[in-house]
Every structure is written in structure tokens, then in C-alpha cells.
PDB file of C-alpha atoms in Angstrom:
ATOM      1  CA  MET A   1      -0.077  -0.094  -0.205  1.00  0.00           C
ATOM      2  CA  GLU A   2       1.493   3.500  -1.236  1.00  0.00           C
ATOM      3  CA  GLY A   3       2.813   5.226   2.118  1.00  0.00           C
ATOM      4  CA  LEU A   4       3.325   2.293   4.065  1.00  0.00           C
ATOM      5  CA  ASN A   5       6.532   0.132   4.565  1.00  0.00           C
ATOM      6  CA  SER A   6       6.561  -3.130   6.542  1.00  0.00           C
ATOM      7  CA  THR A   7       2.594  -3.825   5.607  1.00  0.00           C
ATOM      8  CA  ILE A   8       1.428  -6.650   7.810  1.00  0.00           C
ATOM      9  CA  VAL A   9      -1.650  -8.468   6.451  1.00  0.00           C
ATOM     10  CA  PRO A  10      -4.312 -10.377   8.752  1.00  0.00           C
ATOM     11  CA  LEU A  11      -6.137 -12.836   7.310  1.00  0.00           C
ATOM     12  CA  ASN A  12      -8.894 -10.676   6.876  1.00  0.00           C
ATOM     13  CA  ASP A  13      -9.669  -7.269   5.250  1.00  0.00           C
ATOM     14  CA  PHE A  14      -7.356  -5.328   6.887  1.00  0.00           C
ATOM     15  CA  GLN A  15      -3.845  -3.960   6.464  1.00  0.00           C
ATOM     16  CA  ILE A  16      -1.511  -2.916   9.187  1.00  0.00           C
ATOM     17  CA  GLY A  17       1.374  -0.756   8.493  1.00  0.00           C
ATOM     18  CA  LEU A  18       3.268   1.810   9.435  1.00  0.00           C
ATOM     19  CA  ILE A  19       2.735   5.267   8.427  1.00  0.00           C
ATOM     20  CA  SER A  20       5.795   7.434   7.725  1.00  0.00           C
ATOM     21  CA  ASP A  21       5.021   9.212   4.525  1.00  0.00           C
ATOM     22  CA  GLU A  22       4.085  12.689   5.405  1.00  0.00           C
ATOM     23  CA  ASN A  23       1.633  12.729   2.133  1.00  0.00           C
ATOM     24  CA  LEU A  24      -0.562  10.930   4.565  1.00  0.00           C
ATOM     25  CA  ILE A  25      -0.843  13.482   6.902  1.00  0.00           C
ATOM     26  CA  PRO A  26      -4.053  15.098   5.445  1.00  0.00           C
ATOM     27  CA  GLN A  27      -5.646  11.170   5.480  1.00  0.00           C
ATOM     28  CA  MET A  28      -4.771  10.613   9.075  1.00  0.00           C
ATOM     29  CA  PHE A  29      -6.270  14.227  10.461  1.00  0.00           C
ATOM     30  CA  LYS A  30      -9.845  13.569   8.132  1.00  0.00           C
ATOM     31  CA  PHE A  31      -9.487  10.686  10.431  1.00  0.00           C
ATOM     32  CA  LEU A  32      -9.254  12.180  13.804  1.00  0.00           C
ATOM     33  CA  SER A  33     -11.054  15.199  13.501  1.00  0.00           C
ATOM     34  CA  GLY A  34     -13.834  15.749  15.233  1.00  0.00           C
ATOM     35  CA  ARG A  35     -12.909  12.644  17.629  1.00  0.00           C
ATOM     36  CA  ASN A  36     -13.184  13.417  21.050  1.00  0.00           C
ATOM     37  CA  ASP A  37     -10.407  10.686  22.103  1.00  0.00           C
ATOM     38  CA  ALA A  38      -7.979  11.602  19.235  1.00  0.00           C
ATOM     39  CA  VAL A  39      -7.271  15.265  20.585  1.00  0.00           C
ATOM     40  CA  PHE A  40      -3.869  14.315  21.616  1.00  0.00           C
ATOM     41  CA  LEU A  41      -2.904  12.366  18.404  1.00  0.00           C
ATOM     42  CA  GLU A  42      -4.431  15.131  16.391  1.00  0.00           C
ATOM     43  CA  SER A  43      -2.318  18.061  18.988  1.00  0.00           C
ATOM     44  CA  ASN A  44       0.706  16.274  18.255  1.00  0.00           C
ATOM     45  CA  ILE A  45       0.952  15.595  14.618  1.00  0.00           C
ATOM     46  CA  MET A  46       0.304  19.526  14.742  1.00  0.00           C
ATOM     47  CA  ALA A  47       2.501  20.459  16.771  1.00  0.00           C
ATOM     48  CA  VAL A  48       5.716  18.944  15.023  1.00  0.00           C
ATOM     49  CA  GLY A  49       3.847  18.843  11.409  1.00  0.00           C
ATOM     50  CA  THR A  50       5.926  15.900  10.696  1.00  0.00           C
ATOM     51  CA  LEU A  51       5.893  11.905  11.004  1.00  0.00           C
ATOM     52  CA  ARG A  52       9.570  11.432  11.566  1.00  0.00           C
ATOM     53  CA  ASP A  53      10.374  10.424  15.036  1.00  0.00           C
ATOM     54  CA  ASP A  54      13.312  11.804  16.175  1.00  0.00           C
ATOM     55  CA  GLY A  55      12.312  11.204  20.038  1.00  0.00           C
ATOM     56  CA  SER A  56      12.130  15.164  20.260  1.00  0.00           C
ATOM     57  CA  HIS A  57       9.099  16.500  22.287  1.00  0.00           C
ATOM     58  CA  PHE A  58       5.451  15.409  20.646  1.00  0.00           C
ATOM     59  CA  SER A  59       7.041  13.480  18.049  1.00  0.00           C
ATOM     60  CA  ALA A  60       6.022   9.455  17.585  1.00  0.00           C
ATOM     61  CA  THR A  61       6.259   6.628  15.451  1.00  0.00           C
ATOM     62  CA  TYR A  62       2.761   5.957  13.888  1.00  0.00           C
ATOM     63  CA  ALA A  63       0.838   3.085  12.297  1.00  0.00           C
ATOM     64  CA  GLY A  64      -2.429   2.831  11.179  1.00  0.00           C
ATOM     65  CA  ILE A  65      -5.041  -0.211  10.240  1.00  0.00           C
ATOM     66  CA  PHE A  66      -6.585   0.610   6.702  1.00  0.00           C
ATOM     67  CA  ASP A  67      -9.833  -1.183   5.687  1.00  0.00           C
ATOM     68  CA  SER A  68      -9.613  -2.700   1.582  1.00  0.00           C
ATOM     69  CA  SER A  69     -10.798   0.578   0.246  1.00  0.00           C
ATOM     70  CA  ARG A  70      -7.146   2.075   1.576  1.00  0.00           C
ATOM     71  CA  ASN A  71      -9.368   3.894   4.426  1.00  0.00           C
ATOM     72  CA  LEU A  72      -7.883   4.488   7.780  1.00  0.00           C
ATOM     73  CA  LYS A  73     -10.089   2.798  10.711  1.00  0.00           C
ATOM     74  CA  ALA A  74      -7.278   2.909  13.353  1.00  0.00           C
ATOM     75  CA  ILE A  75      -4.111   4.822  14.382  1.00  0.00           C
ATOM     76  CA  ALA A  76      -1.779   4.161  16.938  1.00  0.00           C
ATOM     77  CA  ALA A  77       1.404   6.052  17.627  1.00  0.00           C
ATOM     78  CA  HIS A  78       3.903   5.435  20.570  1.00  0.00           C
ATOM     79  CA  CYS A  79       5.193   8.851  21.266  1.00  0.00           C
ATOM     80  CA  TRP A  80       8.663  10.443  22.736  1.00  0.00           C
ATOM     81  CA  ASN A  81       7.108   9.898  26.783  1.00  0.00           C
ATOM     82  CA  GLY A  82       6.468   5.942  26.188  1.00  0.00           C
ATOM     83  CA  ASN A  83       2.556   6.645  25.850  1.00  0.00           C
ATOM     84  CA  ILE A  84       0.797   4.361  23.100  1.00  0.00           C
ATOM     85  CA  LEU A  85      -2.591   6.991  21.908  1.00  0.00           C
ATOM     86  CA  ILE A  86      -4.813   4.910  20.178  1.00  0.00           C
ATOM     87  CA  SER A  87      -8.220   6.018  18.009  1.00  0.00           C
ATOM     88  CA  ALA A  88     -10.094   3.372  16.373  1.00  0.00           C
ATOM     89  CA  ASP A  89     -13.526   2.524  14.827  1.00  0.00           C
ATOM     90  CA  THR A  90     -15.922   0.336  16.040  1.00  0.00           C
ATOM     91  CA  GLY A  91     -15.771  -2.913  13.732  1.00  0.00           C
ATOM     92  CA  VAL A  92     -12.493  -3.196  14.036  1.00  0.00           C
ATOM     93  CA  PRO A  93     -11.814  -6.876  15.512  1.00  0.00           C
ATOM     94  CA  PRO A  94      -9.483  -6.456  18.608  1.00  0.00           C
ATOM     95  CA  ASN A  95      -6.632  -8.648  17.859  1.00  0.00           C
ATOM     96  CA  GLU A  96      -5.858  -6.707  14.930  1.00  0.00           C
ATOM     97  CA  ILE A  97      -5.970  -3.701  17.946  1.00  0.00           C
ATOM     98  CA  SER A  98      -3.579  -5.943  19.498  1.00  0.00           C
ATOM     99  CA  SER A  99      -1.550  -6.517  16.088  1.00  0.00           C
ATOM    100  CA  LEU A 100      -1.648  -2.571  15.605  1.00  0.00           C
ATOM    101  CA  VAL A 101       0.332  -1.530  18.899  1.00  0.00           C
ATOM    102  CA  ARG A 102       2.762  -4.488  18.266  1.00  0.00           C
ATOM    103  CA  VAL A 103       3.916  -2.829  15.122  1.00  0.00           C
ATOM    104  CA  VAL A 104       4.142   0.639  16.493  1.00  0.00           C
ATOM    105  CA  PHE A 105       5.672  -0.370  19.445  1.00  0.00           C
ATOM    106  CA  GLU A 106       8.497  -3.108  17.662  1.00  0.00           C
ATOM    107  CA  ASN A 107       9.356  -0.343  14.878  1.00  0.00           C
ATOM    108  CA  SER A 108       9.844   2.511  17.309  1.00  0.00           C
ATOM    109  CA  PRO A 109      13.212   3.736  18.865  1.00  0.00           C
ATOM    110  CA  SER A 110      14.476   0.678  20.496  1.00  0.00           C
ATOM    111  CA  ASP A 111      15.456   2.398  24.128  1.00  0.00           C
ATOM    112  CA  ARG A 112      11.933   3.673  24.000  1.00  0.00           C
ATOM    113  CA  SER A 113       9.432   1.754  26.742  1.00  0.00           C
ATOM    114  CA  ILE A 114       5.514   1.455  27.085  1.00  0.00           C
ATOM    115  CA  SER A 115       4.748   3.769  30.065  1.00  0.00           C
ATOM    116  CA  GLY A 116       0.960   3.716  29.154  1.00  0.00           C
ATOM    117  CA  PHE A 117      -2.245   3.125  26.830  1.00  0.00           C
ATOM    118  CA  LEU A 118      -4.466   6.427  26.270  1.00  0.00           C
ATOM    119  CA  GLY A 119      -7.634   6.317  24.031  1.00  0.00           C
ATOM    120  CA  THR A 120     -10.566   4.939  22.223  1.00  0.00           C
ATOM    121  CA  PRO A 121     -11.844   2.837  25.555  1.00  0.00           C
ATOM    122  CA  TRP A 122     -12.084  -0.637  24.316  1.00  0.00           C
ATOM    123  CA  ALA A 123      -9.078  -0.310  21.844  1.00  0.00           C
ATOM    124  CA  VAL A 124      -7.433   0.406  25.257  1.00  0.00           C
ATOM    125  CA  GLU A 125      -8.852  -2.731  27.007  1.00  0.00           C
ATOM    126  CA  ALA A 126      -7.978  -4.714  23.715  1.00  0.00           C
ATOM    127  CA  CYS A 127      -4.030  -3.680  24.382  1.00  0.00           C
ATOM    128  CA  LEU A 128      -3.855  -4.792  28.151  1.00  0.00           C
ATOM    129  CA  ASN A 129      -3.243  -9.133  27.201  1.00  0.00           C
ATOM    130  CA  LEU A 130       0.184  -7.310  25.793  1.00  0.00           C
ATOM    131  CA  VAL A 131       1.704  -5.927  29.301  1.00  0.00           C
ATOM    132  CA  ASP A 132       1.549  -6.748  32.783  1.00  0.00           C
ATOM    133  CA  LYS A 133      -1.527  -4.910  33.697  1.00  0.00           C
ATOM    134  CA  GLN A 134      -1.580  -5.584  37.540  1.00  0.00           C
ATOM    135  CA  HIS A 135       1.162  -2.948  38.101  1.00  0.00           C
ATOM    136  CA  SER A 136      -0.694   0.235  36.893  1.00  0.00           C
ATOM    137  CA  SER A 137      -3.518   2.710  37.481  1.00  0.00           C
ATOM    138  CA  ILE A 138      -6.432   1.928  35.164  1.00  0.00           C
ATOM    139  CA  SER A 139      -8.610   5.000  34.849  1.00  0.00           C
ATOM    140  CA  ASP A 140     -12.268   4.474  32.724  1.00  0.00           C
ATOM    141  CA  CYS A 141     -13.138   8.247  32.334  1.00  0.00           C
ATOM    142  CA  LYS A 142     -16.250   9.952  30.657  1.00  0.00           C
ATOM    143  CA  MET A 143     -15.437  12.991  28.403  1.00  0.00           C
ATOM    144  CA  TYR A 144     -17.110  16.566  29.106  1.00  0.00           C
ATOM    145  CA  ASN A 145     -16.762  19.213  26.459  1.00  0.00           C
ATOM    146  CA  CYS A 146     -17.791  23.245  26.505  1.00  0.00           C
ATOM    147  CA  ASN A 147     -18.515  25.935  24.348  1.00  0.00           C
ATOM    148  CA  SER A 148     -18.284  29.851  24.900  1.00  0.00           C
ATOM    149  CA  ALA A 149     -21.922  29.794  24.612  1.00  0.00           C
ATOM    150  CA  SER A 150     -22.324  27.291  27.383  1.00  0.00           C
ATOM    151  CA  LEU A 151     -19.260  28.393  29.766  1.00  0.00           C
ATOM    152  CA  VAL A 152     -20.514  29.852  33.263  1.00  0.00           C
ATOM    153  CA  SER A 153     -18.285  32.524  34.788  1.00  0.00           C
ATOM    154  CA  PHE A 154     -16.743  32.442  37.763  1.00  0.00           C
ATOM    155  CA  SER A 155     -14.808  35.347  38.169  1.00  0.00           C
ATOM    156  CA  ASN A 156     -13.802  37.379  41.076  1.00  0.00           C
ATOM    157  CA  VAL A 157     -12.004  41.199  41.068  1.00  0.00           C
ATOM    158  CA  ASP A 158      -9.765  39.931  43.825  1.00  0.00           C
ATOM    159  CA  ILE A 159      -9.057  36.640  42.143  1.00  0.00           C
ATOM    160  CA  THR A 160      -7.024  35.968  38.820  1.00  0.00           C
ATOM    161  CA  ALA A 161      -6.610  33.312  36.303  1.00  0.00           C
ATOM    162  CA  ARG A 162      -3.593  33.827  34.384  1.00  0.00           C
ATOM    163  CA  ILE A 163      -0.645  32.526  32.153  1.00  0.00           C
ATOM    164  CA  ALA A 164       1.851  30.936  34.605  1.00  0.00           C
ATOM    165  CA  SER A 165       5.196  32.245  34.693  1.00  0.00           C
ATOM    166  CA  VAL A 166       8.879  31.094  35.488  1.00  0.00           C
ATOM    167  CA  LYS A 167       8.525  33.094  39.107  1.00  0.00           C
ATOM    168  CA  ASP A 168       5.561  30.137  39.780  1.00  0.00           C
ATOM    169  CA  ILE A 169       7.836  27.356  38.908  1.00  0.00           C
ATOM    170  CA  ASP A 170       8.571  26.467  42.877  1.00  0.00           C
ATOM    171  CA  ILE A 171       4.724  26.074  43.778  1.00  0.00           C
ATOM    172  CA  VAL A 172       3.386  24.232  40.864  1.00  0.00           C
ATOM    173  CA  SER A 173       6.135  21.918  40.555  1.00  0.00           C
ATOM    174  CA  ILE A 174       5.199  20.669  44.359  1.00  0.00           C
ATOM    175  CA  TRP A 175       1.337  20.817  42.999  1.00  0.00           C
ATOM    176  CA  ARG A 176       2.380  18.520  39.883  1.00  0.00           C
ATOM    177  CA  ARG A 177       3.901  15.937  42.046  1.00  0.00           C
ATOM    178  CA  ASP A 178       1.035  16.074  44.559  1.00  0.00           C
ATOM    179  CA  PHE A 179      -1.309  15.807  41.622  1.00  0.00           C
ATOM    180  CA  MET A 180       0.345  12.905  39.675  1.00  0.00           C
ATOM    181  CA  LYS A 181       0.567  11.047  43.105  1.00  0.00           C
ATOM    182  CA  GLU A 182      -3.209  12.018  44.234  1.00  0.00           C
ATOM    183  CA  CYS A 183      -5.152  11.668  41.206  1.00  0.00           C
ATOM    184  CA  LEU A 184      -2.782   8.604  39.172  1.00  0.00           C
ATOM    185  CA  ASP A 185      -1.496   7.019  41.997  1.00  0.00           C
ATOM    186  CA  ILE A 186       1.979   7.777  40.437  1.00  0.00           C
ATOM    187  CA  SER A 187       5.405   9.257  42.440  1.00  0.00           C
ATOM    188  CA  VAL A 188       7.219  11.429  40.081  1.00  0.00           C
ATOM    189  CA  GLU A 189      10.729  12.743  41.461  1.00  0.00           C
ATOM    190  CA  ASN A 190      11.004  16.695  42.102  1.00  0.00           C
ATOM    191  CA  THR A 191      13.213  17.410  38.795  1.00  0.00           C
ATOM    192  CA  GLU A 192      11.099  15.592  36.776  1.00  0.00           C
ATOM    193  CA  ALA A 193       7.957  17.559  37.935  1.00  0.00           C
ATOM    194  CA  ARG A 194       9.839  20.807  37.507  1.00  0.00           C
ATOM    195  CA  LYS A 195      10.725  19.915  33.894  1.00  0.00           C
ATOM    196  CA  GLN A 196       6.947  19.267  33.485  1.00  0.00           C
ATOM    197  CA  MET A 197       5.981  22.572  34.720  1.00  0.00           C
ATOM    198  CA  LEU A 198       8.694  24.345  32.879  1.00  0.00           C
ATOM    199  CA  ASN A 199       7.803  22.728  29.472  1.00  0.00           C
ATOM    200  CA  GLN A 200       4.328  24.123  30.276  1.00  0.00           C
ATOM    201  CA  ILE A 201       5.402  27.535  31.321  1.00  0.00           C
ATOM    202  CA  GLU A 202       7.542  27.442  28.422  1.00  0.00           C
ATOM    203  CA  GLY A 203       4.692  26.930  26.124  1.00  0.00           C
ATOM    204  CA  SER A 204       2.153  29.215  27.657  1.00  0.00           C
ATOM    205  CA  HIS A 205       0.134  26.218  28.912  1.00  0.00           C
ATOM    206  CA  LEU A 206      -0.308  26.218  32.530  1.00  0.00           C
ATOM    207  CA  TRP A 207      -2.648  28.923  33.804  1.00  0.00           C
ATOM    208  CA  VAL A 208      -2.795  29.653  37.561  1.00  0.00           C
ATOM    209  CA  LEU A 209      -4.822  31.371  39.767  1.00  0.00           C
ATOM    210  CA  GLU A 210      -4.137  34.062  41.818  1.00  0.00           C
ATOM    211  CA  ASN A 211      -4.795  36.463  44.766  1.00  0.00           C
ATOM    212  CA  GLU A 212      -2.311  39.580  44.812  1.00  0.00           C
ATOM    213  CA  ASP A 213       0.754  37.300  45.395  1.00  0.00           C
ATOM    214  CA  THR A 214      -0.615  33.942  46.598  1.00  0.00           C
ATOM    215  CA  LEU A 215      -1.622  30.617  44.261  1.00  0.00           C
ATOM    216  CA  LEU A 216      -4.705  28.866  44.762  1.00  0.00           C
ATOM    217  CA  ALA A 217      -4.862  26.472  42.056  1.00  0.00           C
ATOM    218  CA  MET A 218      -3.735  25.296  38.381  1.00  0.00           C
ATOM    219  CA  ALA A 219      -4.967  24.042  35.212  1.00  0.00           C
ATOM    220  CA  SER A 220      -3.325  23.157  32.211  1.00  0.00           C
ATOM    221  CA  VAL A 221      -3.986  23.092  27.784  1.00  0.00           C
ATOM    222  CA  ILE A 222      -2.393  19.768  27.191  1.00  0.00           C
ATOM    223  CA  ALA A 223      -3.299  19.576  23.815  1.00  0.00           C
ATOM    224  CA  GLU A 224      -4.721  21.834  21.060  1.00  0.00           C
ATOM    225  CA  THR A 225      -6.057  21.171  17.799  1.00  0.00           C
ATOM    226  CA  GLU A 226      -7.110  24.143  15.582  1.00  0.00           C
ATOM    227  CA  ASP A 227     -10.662  24.348  16.932  1.00  0.00           C
ATOM    228  CA  ARG A 228     -10.177  22.238  20.048  1.00  0.00           C
ATOM    229  CA  PHE A 229      -7.933  22.117  23.323  1.00  0.00           C
ATOM    230  CA  MET A 230      -7.855  19.437  26.199  1.00  0.00           C
ATOM    231  CA  ILE A 231      -7.398  20.509  29.646  1.00  0.00           C
ATOM    232  CA  GLY A 232      -5.740  18.277  32.194  1.00  0.00           C
ATOM    233  CA  ASN A 233      -3.498  18.864  35.096  1.00  0.00           C
ATOM    234  CA  VAL A 234      -6.271  20.390  37.335  1.00  0.00           C
ATOM    235  CA  PHE A 235      -5.440  20.973  40.543  1.00  0.00           C
ATOM    236  CA  THR A 236      -6.395  23.142  44.171  1.00  0.00           C
ATOM    237  CA  PRO A 237      -3.847  22.032  47.334  1.00  0.00           C
ATOM    238  CA  PRO A 238      -6.027  20.725  50.005  1.00  0.00           C
ATOM    239  CA  GLU A 239      -5.549  23.746  52.296  1.00  0.00           C
ATOM    240  CA  TYR A 240      -7.672  25.868  49.528  1.00  0.00           C
ATOM    241  CA  ARG A 241     -10.281  23.455  48.584  1.00  0.00           C
ATOM    242  CA  SER A 242     -13.992  23.672  48.568  1.00  0.00           C
ATOM    243  CA  ARG A 243     -13.748  27.688  48.169  1.00  0.00           C
ATOM    244  CA  GLY A 244     -14.716  27.783  44.651  1.00  0.00           C
ATOM    245  CA  TYR A 245     -11.300  27.961  43.263  1.00  0.00           C
ATOM    246  CA  GLY A 246     -11.699  25.016  41.181  1.00  0.00           C
ATOM    247  CA  LYS A 247     -14.290  26.530  39.053  1.00  0.00           C
ATOM    248  CA  GLN A 248     -12.793  29.541  38.882  1.00  0.00           C
ATOM    249  CA  ILE A 249      -9.457  28.549  37.451  1.00  0.00           C
ATOM    250  CA  ILE A 250     -11.399  26.239  35.009  1.00  0.00           C
ATOM    251  CA  SER A 251     -13.337  28.968  33.767  1.00  0.00           C
ATOM    252  CA  GLY A 252     -10.507  31.517  33.631  1.00  0.00           C
ATOM    253  CA  LEU A 253      -8.161  29.142  31.330  1.00  0.00           C
ATOM    254  CA  VAL A 254     -11.541  28.465  28.773  1.00  0.00           C
ATOM    255  CA  SER A 255     -12.262  32.308  28.668  1.00  0.00           C
ATOM    256  CA  GLY A 256      -8.513  32.714  28.260  1.00  0.00           C
ATOM    257  CA  ALA A 257      -8.198  30.358  25.962  1.00  0.00           C
ATOM    258  CA  MET A 258     -10.477  31.004  23.643  1.00  0.00           C
ATOM    259  CA  GLN A 259      -9.708  35.063  23.635  1.00  0.00           C
ATOM    260  CA  ASN A 260      -6.213  34.317  22.971  1.00  0.00           C
ATOM    261  CA  ASN A 261      -6.839  31.996  20.239  1.00  0.00           C
ATOM    262  CA  PRO A 262     -10.393  32.793  18.420  1.00  0.00           C
ATOM    263  CA  SER A 263     -10.545  29.737  16.401  1.00  0.00           C
ATOM    264  CA  PHE A 264     -11.096  27.487  19.526  1.00  0.00           C
ATOM    265  CA  SER A 265     -14.808  26.551  20.016  1.00  0.00           C
ATOM    266  CA  THR A 266     -14.538  23.642  22.141  1.00  0.00           C
ATOM    267  CA  ALA A 267     -12.968  22.806  25.063  1.00  0.00           C
ATOM    268  CA  LEU A 268     -12.356  19.170  26.509  1.00  0.00           C
ATOM    269  CA  LEU A 269     -11.539  17.459  29.350  1.00  0.00           C
ATOM    270  CA  PHE A 270     -11.834  13.735  30.970  1.00  0.00           C
ATOM    271  CA  THR A 271     -12.196  12.325  34.370  1.00  0.00           C
ATOM    272  CA  ASP A 272     -13.109   9.547  36.279  1.00  0.00           C
ATOM    273  CA  ARG A 273     -13.437  11.327  39.660  1.00  0.00           C
ATOM    274  CA  PRO A 274     -16.731  12.650  40.697  1.00  0.00           C
ATOM    275  CA  ALA A 275     -15.856  15.607  42.783  1.00  0.00           C
ATOM    276  CA  GLY A 276     -14.595  16.793  39.542  1.00  0.00           C
ATOM    277  CA  VAL A 277     -17.500  16.378  37.502  1.00  0.00           C
ATOM    278  CA  LYS A 278     -19.621  18.081  39.949  1.00  0.00           C
ATOM    279  CA  VAL A 279     -17.017  21.121  39.225  1.00  0.00           C
ATOM    280  CA  TYR A 280     -17.099  20.747  35.333  1.00  0.00           C
ATOM    281  CA  ASN A 281     -20.726  20.376  35.094  1.00  0.00           C
ATOM    282  CA  ALA A 282     -20.976  23.821  37.007  1.00  0.00           C
ATOM    283  CA  VAL A 283     -18.777  25.767  34.483  1.00  0.00           C
ATOM    284  CA  GLY A 284     -20.547  24.243  31.866  1.00  0.00           C
ATOM    285  CA  PHE A 285     -18.930  20.765  30.674  1.00  0.00           C
ATOM    286  CA  ARG A 286     -21.647  18.636  29.409  1.00  0.00           C
ATOM    287  CA  GLU A 287     -20.762  14.574  28.887  1.00  0.00           C
ATOM    288  CA  CYS A 288     -19.509  13.605  25.414  1.00  0.00           C
ATOM    289  CA  GLY A 289     -17.819  10.157  25.533  1.00  0.00           C
ATOM    290  CA  PHE A 290     -15.554   8.042  27.156  1.00  0.00           C
ATOM    291  CA  TYR A 291     -12.012   7.954  27.531  1.00  0.00           C
ATOM    292  CA  LYS A 292      -9.410   5.219  28.816  1.00  0.00           C
ATOM    293  CA  MET A 293      -6.063   5.378  30.307  1.00  0.00           C
ATOM    294  CA  VAL A 294      -3.589   3.025  31.784  1.00  0.00           C
ATOM    295  CA  LEU A 295      -0.147   4.044  33.069  1.00  0.00           C
ATOM    296  CA  LEU A 296       2.239   1.404  33.862  1.00  0.00           C
ATOM    297  CA  HIS A 297       4.006   1.880  37.352  1.00  0.00           C
ATOM    298  CA  GLU A 298       6.962   0.087  35.534  1.00  0.00           C
ATOM    299  CA  PRO A 299       7.240   0.298  31.718  1.00  0.00           C
ATOM    300  CA  ALA A 300       7.088  -2.062  29.861  1.00  0.00           C
ATOM    301  CA  THR A 301       9.921  -3.026  27.390  1.00  0.00           C
ATOM    302  CA  SER A 302       8.235  -6.193  25.673  1.00  0.00           C
ATOM    303  CA  VAL A 303       5.284  -7.332  24.260  1.00  0.00           C
ATOM    304  CA  ALA A 304       3.411 -10.516  23.985  1.00  0.00           C
ATOM    305  CA  LYS A 305       4.428 -12.442  20.573  1.00  0.00           C
ATOM    306  CA  LYS A 306       1.988 -13.439  18.254  1.00  0.00           C
ATOM    307  CA  SER A 307       2.464 -14.490  14.687  1.00  0.00           C
ATOM    308  CA  MET A 308       1.701 -12.360  11.599  1.00  0.00           C
ATOM    309  CA  ILE A 309       2.164 -12.587   7.955  1.00  0.00           C
ATOM    310  CA  PHE A 310       4.786  -9.442   7.040  1.00  0.00           C
ATOM    311  CA  VAL A 311       5.054  -8.648   3.180  1.00  0.00           C
ATOM    312  CA  LEU A 312       7.723  -6.274   2.624  1.00  0.00           C
TER     313      LEU A 312
END
């Protein structure tokens, strides 16, 4: 198939192969556009503008499942950070999703392990037989969206939501470490948390809620496409909870992001935490789908094998 290399042909109507020809990017965007569970995939491709996997931020190795008419039916990406992102149409057999993930893993850089699986819930579930899932955090989430018409303002003259700056790094690094432990049961070293927050600050993706010189909460834009953006990293430290700060940071971020980028029409987020749902509903978010996230506590350096037919 043109644009693919190392095509795998299972004994059915689907073909699986690495996607490295950048002429296929428009077809990938066509498949990903409008899929709420595919925002990370679309955002990463847009961020780097290439399918070349050089290990830099947002780069990935891509593979796809195509039907007999050469239409994309699923995409998997093994990203620079070890996560495998998956978006798939219904009707693709789960065993083909497993094969797709094997292909993208085995053809990514040899020193890249698997940190987790994220995306279409049933497709992520189909991958769990490939690794030891006993030592992992599994989140079955609902997705929520909000537009400018449904957004509820929680402005306060004394409290401001703003884009974070380097002067905030000490506090937000601690919050990032606490967020990862509390919400995902993952321990992050201080240096790694600081690195993650610096990346977000440098990209103007981190927002904080501030009262004079006191930071109260944070949230981040963790993915963005031409018309949508994903919110994550939402955290209020325990001493400031139950004061409405979560609503204010989310409302302020959505309003500010849409003002800064008029092409944004929809904000998205996902959660499996009931307390978070109450906050997001109050701001104007409504349920729009499902998302599954499996984060491995110990990275996987191999996957279970299965015989396949290779056509080179």
C-alpha cells in the first residue's frame, strides 16, 4: 500500500502498516478530526508537523489499520514519552488493535519502553493482554466538552486566572508532584515535576489562579488542535479546597484560551473523579464520550508475541 512500509496483512479485510509518508497526514487528520478521544494524536502531529520520530517532544512512531478501500480505521502512536495513543473505529477486531500496537512498538526507537495506553476505551482494553497490567493505574473516564455559549463565568475582582510564568515554578512543581500521586497514584521525582512544569510554562500552557501574590490552583492546556483544546492537570491544594477555586481556574482558563485563540470553539476534558464532575458541570461542561487511560507503574520493555504475516 502506497505510503506504508512493513505492511502486515492479517487474514481478513484489514491491512496494518507503519505510517511514515507525510503525504498521508491529510488522511490522518481527516480520520482524527472531530474524535474527542483523538485530540492528543491530532495535537501531537500538528505540534511537530511531521511523522519523523526523532525522540523530541511530541514526536512519535505511527501505524494504522486500513480497510480494503484504503480508508483509515485506526491509528496508534508510540510517543516520545512512552505512551501509546490509540483511536479506532468500531468494527475493527480487538486482535487487530493488538497487532497494530505490536507493530508501532517494535518499530519505534529501541530504547523507548511503554509507559501507558490512552484513547478509545475498547481499543485500549484490547492492548492490556500485551503487558503486565497488574502494576498499573487504570482510569475509565467520561469526557466532557464546553463552548463559549455554555461557559459559566466565576470571575472575582480579587482573584485572577492568568498564564503561569517562571516565577511560579517552585509552587507548581510541588503541585504537579502532588497531583500525580493523588489523582494517578504515580510518584514523580521533584526534578521531573519541575521539568514538566517548565515545559508547560514555556509553551504558555499552564494557568494559575492568583489572589494578590498567593497561588490558589492550577490547570493546563494539555493538547490543542485547530478548533479544540484539552484541559488537564487540574489541581487545588488541600488547604484551598471547597472555596470554589476549581470552578474559577477552569472558567478562567477556558475564557482566556478562547480569547487568545479565536479559532478555539470547544474545550474538552476527561475524568473519573465524581468531585471533578460536579465542578466541570457547574462551569458548563457536558458529557460527550468516554476515554480510557492505563498508566504502567513500571515501563514495559517488551510485548506479548503473536505470529503475523509480513509483506515487505
